[in-house]
XYZ file of C-alpha atoms in Angstrom:
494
model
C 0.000 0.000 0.000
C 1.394 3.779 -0.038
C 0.272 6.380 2.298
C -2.948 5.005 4.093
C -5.344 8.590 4.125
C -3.670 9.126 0.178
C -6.700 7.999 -1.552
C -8.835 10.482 0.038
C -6.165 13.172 0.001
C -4.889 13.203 -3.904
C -6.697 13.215 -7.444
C -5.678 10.628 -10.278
C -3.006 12.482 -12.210
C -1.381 10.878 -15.531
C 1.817 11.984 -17.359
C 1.541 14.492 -20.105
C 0.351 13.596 -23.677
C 1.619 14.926 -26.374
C -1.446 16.783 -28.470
C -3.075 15.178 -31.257
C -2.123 18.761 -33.772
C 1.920 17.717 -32.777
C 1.799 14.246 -32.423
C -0.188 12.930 -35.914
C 3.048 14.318 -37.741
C 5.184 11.586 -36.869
C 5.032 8.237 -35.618
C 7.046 8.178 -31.978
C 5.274 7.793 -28.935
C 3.424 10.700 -27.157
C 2.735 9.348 -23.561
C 5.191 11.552 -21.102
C 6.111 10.561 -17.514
C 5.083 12.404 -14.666
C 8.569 13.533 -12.485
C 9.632 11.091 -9.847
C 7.947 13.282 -7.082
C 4.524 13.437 -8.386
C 4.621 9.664 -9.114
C 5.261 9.248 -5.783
C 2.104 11.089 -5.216
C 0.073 8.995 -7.305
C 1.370 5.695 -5.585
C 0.236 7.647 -2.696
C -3.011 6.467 -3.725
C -2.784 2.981 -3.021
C -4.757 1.894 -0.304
C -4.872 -0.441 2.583
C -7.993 -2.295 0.976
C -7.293 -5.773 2.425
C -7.791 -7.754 -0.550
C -5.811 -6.672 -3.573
C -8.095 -7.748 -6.447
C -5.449 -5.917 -9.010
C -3.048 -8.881 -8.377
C -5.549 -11.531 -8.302
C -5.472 -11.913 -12.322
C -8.674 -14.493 -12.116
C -11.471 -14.903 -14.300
C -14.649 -13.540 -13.296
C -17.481 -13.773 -15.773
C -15.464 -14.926 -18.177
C -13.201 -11.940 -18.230
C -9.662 -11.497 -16.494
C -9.979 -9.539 -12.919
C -6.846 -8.130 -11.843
C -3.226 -8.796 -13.530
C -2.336 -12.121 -15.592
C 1.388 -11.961 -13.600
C 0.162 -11.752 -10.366
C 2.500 -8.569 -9.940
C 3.013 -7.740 -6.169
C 0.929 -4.285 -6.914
C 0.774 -2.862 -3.719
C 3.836 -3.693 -2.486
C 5.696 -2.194 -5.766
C 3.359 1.157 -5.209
C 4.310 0.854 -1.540
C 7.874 1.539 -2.729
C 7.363 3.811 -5.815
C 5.526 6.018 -2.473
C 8.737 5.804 -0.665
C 11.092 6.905 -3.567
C 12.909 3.201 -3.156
C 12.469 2.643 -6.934
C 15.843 0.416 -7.168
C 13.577 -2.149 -4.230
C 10.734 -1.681 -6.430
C 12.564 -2.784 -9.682
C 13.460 -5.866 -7.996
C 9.991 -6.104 -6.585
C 8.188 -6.134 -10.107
C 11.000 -8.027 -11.365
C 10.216 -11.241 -9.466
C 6.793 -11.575 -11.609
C 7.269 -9.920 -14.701
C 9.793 -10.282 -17.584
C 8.968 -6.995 -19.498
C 7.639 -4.340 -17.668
C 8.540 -2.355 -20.272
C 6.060 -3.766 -23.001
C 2.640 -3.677 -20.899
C 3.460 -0.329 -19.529
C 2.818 0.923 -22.478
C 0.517 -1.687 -24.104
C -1.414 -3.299 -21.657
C -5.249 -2.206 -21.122
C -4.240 -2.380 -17.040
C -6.479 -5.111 -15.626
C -4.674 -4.394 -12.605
C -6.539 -0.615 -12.452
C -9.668 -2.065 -13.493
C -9.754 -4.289 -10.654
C -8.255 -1.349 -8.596
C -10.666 -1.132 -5.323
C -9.811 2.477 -5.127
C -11.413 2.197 -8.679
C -15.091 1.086 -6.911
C -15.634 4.889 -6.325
C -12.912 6.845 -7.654
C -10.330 6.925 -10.556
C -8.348 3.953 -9.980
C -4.804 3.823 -8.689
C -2.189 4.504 -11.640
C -0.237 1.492 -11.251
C 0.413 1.453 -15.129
C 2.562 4.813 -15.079
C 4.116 3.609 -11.652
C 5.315 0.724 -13.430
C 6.389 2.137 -16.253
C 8.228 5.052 -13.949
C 9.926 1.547 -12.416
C 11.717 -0.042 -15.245
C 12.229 3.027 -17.082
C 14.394 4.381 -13.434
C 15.937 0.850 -13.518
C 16.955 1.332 -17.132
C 18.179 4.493 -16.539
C 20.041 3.241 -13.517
C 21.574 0.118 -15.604
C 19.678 -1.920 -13.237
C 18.246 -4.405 -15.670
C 20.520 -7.034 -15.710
C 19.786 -10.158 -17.971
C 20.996 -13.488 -15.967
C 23.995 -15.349 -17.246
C 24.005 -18.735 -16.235
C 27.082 -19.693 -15.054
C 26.403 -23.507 -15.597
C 24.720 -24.428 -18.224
C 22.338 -28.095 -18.051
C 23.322 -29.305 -21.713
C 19.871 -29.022 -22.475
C 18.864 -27.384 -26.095
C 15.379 -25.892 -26.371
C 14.206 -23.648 -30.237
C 11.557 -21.040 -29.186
C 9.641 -20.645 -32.778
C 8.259 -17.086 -32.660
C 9.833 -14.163 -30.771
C 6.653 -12.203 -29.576
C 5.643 -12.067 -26.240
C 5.566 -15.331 -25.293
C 8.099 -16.225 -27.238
C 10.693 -14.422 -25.519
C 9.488 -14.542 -21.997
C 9.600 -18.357 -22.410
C 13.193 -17.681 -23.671
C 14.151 -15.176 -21.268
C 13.490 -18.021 -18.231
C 14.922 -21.281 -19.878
C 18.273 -19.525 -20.408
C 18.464 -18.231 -17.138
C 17.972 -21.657 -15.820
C 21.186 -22.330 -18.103
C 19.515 -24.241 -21.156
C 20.880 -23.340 -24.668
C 18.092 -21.573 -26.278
C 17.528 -20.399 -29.892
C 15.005 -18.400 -30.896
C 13.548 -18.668 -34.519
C 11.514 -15.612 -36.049
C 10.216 -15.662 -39.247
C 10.340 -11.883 -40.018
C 13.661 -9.719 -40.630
C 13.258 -8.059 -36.869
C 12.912 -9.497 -33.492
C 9.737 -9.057 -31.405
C 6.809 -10.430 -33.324
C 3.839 -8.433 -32.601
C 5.298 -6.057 -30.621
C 7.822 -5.377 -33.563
C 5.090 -5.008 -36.301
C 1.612 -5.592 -34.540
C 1.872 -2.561 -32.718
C 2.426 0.793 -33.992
C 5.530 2.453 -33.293
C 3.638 5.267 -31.455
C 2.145 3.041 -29.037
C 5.794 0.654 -28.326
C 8.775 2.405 -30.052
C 10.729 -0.360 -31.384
C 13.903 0.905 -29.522
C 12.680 -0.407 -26.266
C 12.429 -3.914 -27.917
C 15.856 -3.723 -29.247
C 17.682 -2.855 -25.816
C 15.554 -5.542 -24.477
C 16.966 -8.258 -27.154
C 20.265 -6.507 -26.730
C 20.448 -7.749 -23.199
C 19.390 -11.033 -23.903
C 21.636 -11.803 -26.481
C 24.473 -10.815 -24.488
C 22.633 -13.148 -21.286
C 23.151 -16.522 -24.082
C 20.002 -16.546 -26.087
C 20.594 -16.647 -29.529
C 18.222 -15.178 -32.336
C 17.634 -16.290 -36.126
C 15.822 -14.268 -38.073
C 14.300 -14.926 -41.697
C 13.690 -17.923 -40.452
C 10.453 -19.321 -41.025
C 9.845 -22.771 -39.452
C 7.542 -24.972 -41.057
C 8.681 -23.518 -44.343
C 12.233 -23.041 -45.098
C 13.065 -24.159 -41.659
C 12.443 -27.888 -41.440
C 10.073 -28.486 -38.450
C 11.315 -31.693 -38.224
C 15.034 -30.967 -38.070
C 14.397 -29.100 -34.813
C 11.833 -31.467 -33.348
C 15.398 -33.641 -34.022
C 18.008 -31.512 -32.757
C 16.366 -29.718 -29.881
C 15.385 -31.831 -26.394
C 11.998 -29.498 -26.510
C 10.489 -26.497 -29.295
C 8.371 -23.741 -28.196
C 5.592 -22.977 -30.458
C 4.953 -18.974 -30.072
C 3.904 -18.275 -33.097
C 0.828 -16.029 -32.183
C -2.789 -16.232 -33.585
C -1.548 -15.102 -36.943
C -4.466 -16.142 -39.038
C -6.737 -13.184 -39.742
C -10.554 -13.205 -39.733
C -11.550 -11.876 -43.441
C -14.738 -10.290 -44.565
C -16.372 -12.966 -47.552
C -18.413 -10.201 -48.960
C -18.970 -9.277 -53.055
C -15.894 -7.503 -54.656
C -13.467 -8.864 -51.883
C -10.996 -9.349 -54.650
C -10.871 -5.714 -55.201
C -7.532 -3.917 -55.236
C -6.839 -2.004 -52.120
C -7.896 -4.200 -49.311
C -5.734 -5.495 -46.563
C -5.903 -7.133 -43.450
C -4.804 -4.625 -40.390
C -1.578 -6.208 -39.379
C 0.069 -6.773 -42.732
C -0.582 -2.750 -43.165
C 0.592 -2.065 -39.841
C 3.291 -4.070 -40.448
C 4.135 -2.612 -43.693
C 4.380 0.722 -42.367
C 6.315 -0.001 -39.227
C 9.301 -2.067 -41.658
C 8.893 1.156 -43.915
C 10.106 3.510 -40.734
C 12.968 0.854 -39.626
C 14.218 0.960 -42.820
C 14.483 4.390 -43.300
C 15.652 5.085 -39.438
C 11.769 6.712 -39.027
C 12.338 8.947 -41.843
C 10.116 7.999 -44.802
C 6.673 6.683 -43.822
C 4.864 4.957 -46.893
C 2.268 8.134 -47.163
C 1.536 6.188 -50.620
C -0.582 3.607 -48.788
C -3.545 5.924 -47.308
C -2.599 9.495 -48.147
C -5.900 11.403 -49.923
C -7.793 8.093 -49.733
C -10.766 7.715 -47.959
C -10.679 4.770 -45.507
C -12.653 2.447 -43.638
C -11.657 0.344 -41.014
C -13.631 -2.708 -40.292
C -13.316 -3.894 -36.426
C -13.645 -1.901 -33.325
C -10.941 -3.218 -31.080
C -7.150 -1.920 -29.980
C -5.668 -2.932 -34.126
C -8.863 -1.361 -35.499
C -7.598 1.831 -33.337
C -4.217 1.585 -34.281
C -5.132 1.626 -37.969
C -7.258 4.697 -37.348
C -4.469 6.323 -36.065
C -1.891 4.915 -38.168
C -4.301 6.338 -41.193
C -4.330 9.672 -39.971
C -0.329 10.080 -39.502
C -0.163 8.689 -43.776
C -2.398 11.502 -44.631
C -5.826 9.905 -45.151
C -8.569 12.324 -46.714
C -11.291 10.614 -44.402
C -11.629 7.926 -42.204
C -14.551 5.582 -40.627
C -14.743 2.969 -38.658
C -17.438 0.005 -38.566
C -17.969 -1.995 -35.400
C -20.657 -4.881 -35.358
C -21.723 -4.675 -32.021
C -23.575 -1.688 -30.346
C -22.163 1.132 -28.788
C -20.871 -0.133 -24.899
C -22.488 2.095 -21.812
C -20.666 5.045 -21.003
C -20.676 3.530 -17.094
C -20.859 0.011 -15.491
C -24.471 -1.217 -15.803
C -25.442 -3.462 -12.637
C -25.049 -6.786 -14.566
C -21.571 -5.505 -14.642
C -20.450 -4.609 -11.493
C -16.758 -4.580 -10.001
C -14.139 -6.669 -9.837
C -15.318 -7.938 -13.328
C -13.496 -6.177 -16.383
C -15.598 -3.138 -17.167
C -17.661 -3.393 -20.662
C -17.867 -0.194 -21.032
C -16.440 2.569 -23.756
C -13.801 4.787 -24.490
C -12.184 6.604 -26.636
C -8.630 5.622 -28.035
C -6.108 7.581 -29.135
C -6.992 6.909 -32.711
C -10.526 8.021 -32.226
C -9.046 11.206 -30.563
C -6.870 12.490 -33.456
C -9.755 11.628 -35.759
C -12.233 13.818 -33.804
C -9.571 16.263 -34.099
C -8.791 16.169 -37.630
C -12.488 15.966 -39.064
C -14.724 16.846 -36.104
C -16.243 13.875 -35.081
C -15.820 10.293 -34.175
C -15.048 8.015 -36.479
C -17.087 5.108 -35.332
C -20.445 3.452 -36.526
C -21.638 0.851 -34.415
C -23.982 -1.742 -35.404
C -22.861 -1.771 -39.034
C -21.202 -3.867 -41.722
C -19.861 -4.177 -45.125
C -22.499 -5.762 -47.623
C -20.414 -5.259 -50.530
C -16.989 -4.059 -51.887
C -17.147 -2.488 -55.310
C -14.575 -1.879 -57.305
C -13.871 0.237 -60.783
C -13.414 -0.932 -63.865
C -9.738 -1.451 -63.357
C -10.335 -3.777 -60.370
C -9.334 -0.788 -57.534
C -11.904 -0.453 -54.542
C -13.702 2.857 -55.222
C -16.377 2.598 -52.586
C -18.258 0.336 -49.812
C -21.583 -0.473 -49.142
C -22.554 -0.962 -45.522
C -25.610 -2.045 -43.773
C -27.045 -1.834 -40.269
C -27.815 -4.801 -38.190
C -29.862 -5.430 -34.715
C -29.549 -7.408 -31.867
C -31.731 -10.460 -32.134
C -32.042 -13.496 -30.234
C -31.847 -16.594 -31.906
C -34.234 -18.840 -29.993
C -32.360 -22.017 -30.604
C -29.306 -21.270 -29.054
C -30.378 -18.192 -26.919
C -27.657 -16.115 -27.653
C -27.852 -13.036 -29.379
C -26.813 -12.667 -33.255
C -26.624 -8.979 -35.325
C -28.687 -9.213 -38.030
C -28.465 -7.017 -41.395
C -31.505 -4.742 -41.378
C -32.925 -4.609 -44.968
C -33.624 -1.285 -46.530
C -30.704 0.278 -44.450
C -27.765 0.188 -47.280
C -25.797 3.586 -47.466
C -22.725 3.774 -50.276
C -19.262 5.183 -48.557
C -16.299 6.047 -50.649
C -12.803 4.150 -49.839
C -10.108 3.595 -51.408
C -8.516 1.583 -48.806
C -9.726 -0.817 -46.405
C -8.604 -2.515 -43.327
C -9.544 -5.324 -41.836
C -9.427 -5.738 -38.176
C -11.916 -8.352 -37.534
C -9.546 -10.371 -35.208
C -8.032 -13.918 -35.608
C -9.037 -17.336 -35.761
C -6.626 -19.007 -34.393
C -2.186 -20.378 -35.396
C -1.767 -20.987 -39.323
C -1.778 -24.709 -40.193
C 1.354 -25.004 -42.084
C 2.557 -24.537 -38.527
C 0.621 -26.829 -36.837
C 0.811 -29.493 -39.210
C 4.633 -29.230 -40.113
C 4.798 -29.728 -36.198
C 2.322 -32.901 -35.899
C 0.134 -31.247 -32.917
C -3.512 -31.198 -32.193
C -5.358 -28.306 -32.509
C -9.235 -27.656 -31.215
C -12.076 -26.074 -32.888
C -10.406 -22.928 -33.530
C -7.255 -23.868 -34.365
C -5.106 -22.860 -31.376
C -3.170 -26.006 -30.440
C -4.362 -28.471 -28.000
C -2.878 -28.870 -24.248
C -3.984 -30.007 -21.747
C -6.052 -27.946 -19.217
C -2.825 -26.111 -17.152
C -0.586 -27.509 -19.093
C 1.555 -26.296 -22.198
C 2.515 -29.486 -23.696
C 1.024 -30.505 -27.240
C -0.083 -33.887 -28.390
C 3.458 -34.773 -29.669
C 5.945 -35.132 -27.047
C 8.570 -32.600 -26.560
C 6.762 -30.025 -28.238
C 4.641 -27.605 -26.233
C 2.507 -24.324 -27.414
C 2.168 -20.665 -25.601
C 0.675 -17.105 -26.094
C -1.928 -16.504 -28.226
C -1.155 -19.988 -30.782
C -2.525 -21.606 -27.394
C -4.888 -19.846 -26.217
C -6.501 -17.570 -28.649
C -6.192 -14.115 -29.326
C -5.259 -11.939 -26.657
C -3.452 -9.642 -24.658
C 0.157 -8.656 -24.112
C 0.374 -9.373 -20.599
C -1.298 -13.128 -21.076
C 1.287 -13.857 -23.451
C 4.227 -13.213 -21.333
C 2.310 -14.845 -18.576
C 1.910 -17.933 -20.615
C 5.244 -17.672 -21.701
C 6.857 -17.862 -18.379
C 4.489 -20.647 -16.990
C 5.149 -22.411 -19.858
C 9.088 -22.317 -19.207
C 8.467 -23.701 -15.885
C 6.983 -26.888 -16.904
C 9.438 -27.723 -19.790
C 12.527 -26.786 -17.444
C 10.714 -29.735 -15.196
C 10.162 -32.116 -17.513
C 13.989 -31.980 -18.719
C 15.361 -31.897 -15.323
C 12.321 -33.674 -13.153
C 12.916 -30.676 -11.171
C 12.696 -27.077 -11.273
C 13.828 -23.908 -9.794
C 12.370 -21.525 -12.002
């Protein structure tokens, strides 16, 4: 906890923000930190409240409550109150591998289980934690171990994302030989080119990797497994492989005109203009891909946001857009009341520079593409979208949007994103590899455990369990390492 009357005594306060006018000209991040003394101050605000639901990271209506890691939240704000940030470092480093990623990334389910969140803003553990690691970095604090004895034991990681590397980051420590495989030209998976350099600048990756690679992990890039890696030849020469190779399989749109040029699935333009700024050391964004176009994004979640925003920085003439499902409460509604994950909306970044550039929010809710059409030289020229209702489909009780007739409305575009999520790992994957998968493709373990149908072999992160966050992914990740550094030794000590 921090000071024990500091919940009633201070208001929420986050670091500066750099305005949307100044900050949609380039593409580096634009969330400040507040100085050390008024973070102390916010941590403050952590309060004696008994039970700490923020660390709890349980499921709760089928949503997370509280953080995947099980951080030691109070006891790091406890510290961050005290100005002992070097204690607090070593604190959060005892749970989490990257403090540095979810700082900046993660949706905090730690503040939305916050109990000084029941009444008031919740605690601002997010900006305490990234004032933590960024002091320890600062400090050259972060120290990657170096085993000095090393087991003999050889273990590939396939995919460096998340999960990927947190898996990594544990298994070498415990002094196996680990290789990581990535299939792109850059380490970090989708936190190199998932997530827009605005939101994670790539540099904090790279000192990251730096640290590892000096710590005895070792990193191939270009190399994709299951392709012009031999899945087989590692499942030979490795005593266990790592499958973190992320829900990578997007969810398309099969409507009319699909085929028509200038439609691409969110991360593949996301990840096209991220490699376009490393390239050119952040100097020549592709403004070729959206500038004077009118766009539409299709999806309402963080990527649909990040394209929004992403649009707006290439120079886009206009841009909407299109979530299925109705617009969330602006409040809890009593079906939804705390610890559970609050269903309720808000406005991103994205939507924020777009209000700003053209005057109003970008989003329609309860609407869909019904057609793409194209001109007569096969480029996308303009959509047509439809509105749909909630309806309850009385054999399954659950309820289904369905296209109201008579509603069509024609939209020009030029471009179109889709952010409709994922459906699960890609198959050549899967089935280089031998595992099971389930009904939606993510591979098949059993329940707690990591390890796939084929022995030796074992799945994390989102290729495991679905799309999702960040923060489950490293979580995943370092359980994971846990029970393969047991199974090779009968023993662990991780």
């Amino acid at each position: 906890m921090g000071k024990p009357t500091g919940f009633l005594e201070y208001e929420r306060k986050n670091g500066p923000v750099v305005q949307e006018k100044e900050r949609v000209q380039n593409f580096y991040e634009f969330h400040g930190q507040l100085p050390a003394a008024e973070q102390s101050v916010q941590a403050a605000r952590c309060m004696d409240c008994g039970v700490p639901f923020c660390q709890a990271g349980t499921m709760i209506a089928g949503m997370a409550s509280g953080c995947p890691l099980h951080n030691l939240v109070p006891e790091v704000n406890d510290l961050v109150y005290r100005g002992n940030m070097e204690q607090a470092y070593v604190r959060l480093s005892q749970t989490h591998s990257f403090p540095e990623f979810t700082s900046r990334v993660c949706p905090a389910l730690c503040e939305a289980a916050c109990t000084c969140g029941l009444h008031a803003e919740p605690v601002a553990t997010k900006e305490n934690e990234r004032a933590v690691i960024e002091y320890a970095f600062a400090n050259d604090l972060v120290k990657e171990i170096t085993p000095e004895i090393r087991t003999g034991k050889k273990v590939a990681v396939v995919g460096s994302g998340p999960s990927g590397l947190a898996a990594a980051q544990l298994l070498n420590r415990r002094g196996h030989t680990v290789t990581v495989y990535e299939r792109n030209d850059r380490i970090g998976g989708l936190l190199r080119y998932g997530i827009p350099n605005m939101k994670l600048d790539k540099s904090v990756i790279d000192r990251r990797v730096r640290l590892m690679e000096e710590a005895g992990v070792r990193f191939v890039t270009n190399a994709n497994v299951g392709s012009t890696v031999s899945a087989e030849k590692l499942a030979e020469e490795y005593d266990s492989v790592v499958l973190a190779c992320g829900a990578s399989h997007p969810r398309d749109i099969n409507a009319p005109g699909r085929e028509a040029e200038g439609i691409y699935f969110a991360v593949d333009f996301l990840s096209r203009v991220t490699k376009a700024l490393l390239d050119s050391n952040m100097e020549n964004p592709p403004k070729e891909l959206a500038e004077g176009k009118d766009v539409i994004v299709i999806g309402g979640g963080d990527t649909g946001n990040d394209c929004v925003g992403t649009s707006i920085r290439l120079g886009a003439a206009s841009v909407t857009q299109l979530e299925m499902m109705p617009e969330p409460p602006a409040c809890r509604l009593e079906s939804n009341p705390w610890p559970e994950w609050p269903r309720v909306g808000k406005t991103d970044y994205g939507q924020e520079e777009a209000i700003w550039k053209f005057g109003h929010d970008p989003r329609r809710y309860q609407t869909t593409v019904k057609s793409f059409n194209k001109d007569e030289d096969g480029k996308l020229k303009s959509v047509t979208v439809i509105s749909l209702s909630p309806e309850r489909d009385e054999a399954t009780g659950r309820m289904r949007m369905v296209p109201v007739e008579g509603t069509e409305e024609e939209l020009p575009a030029q471009l179109v994103l889709i952010a409709a999520g994922f459906l699960g790992s890609e198959s050549y994957v899967t089935e280089a590899f031998d595992v099971e998968v389930d009904g939606r493709t993510n591979v098949k373990t059993a329940r707690g455990s990591y390890a796939t149908s084929r022995p030796g072999i074992y799945a994390v992160g989102d290729m495991h369990r679905g799309q999702s966050l960040v923060v489950w992914a490293i979580a995943e990740g370092r359980a994971a390492a846990i029970e393969i550094d047991r199974d090779l030794m009968g023993y662990t000590n991780l």
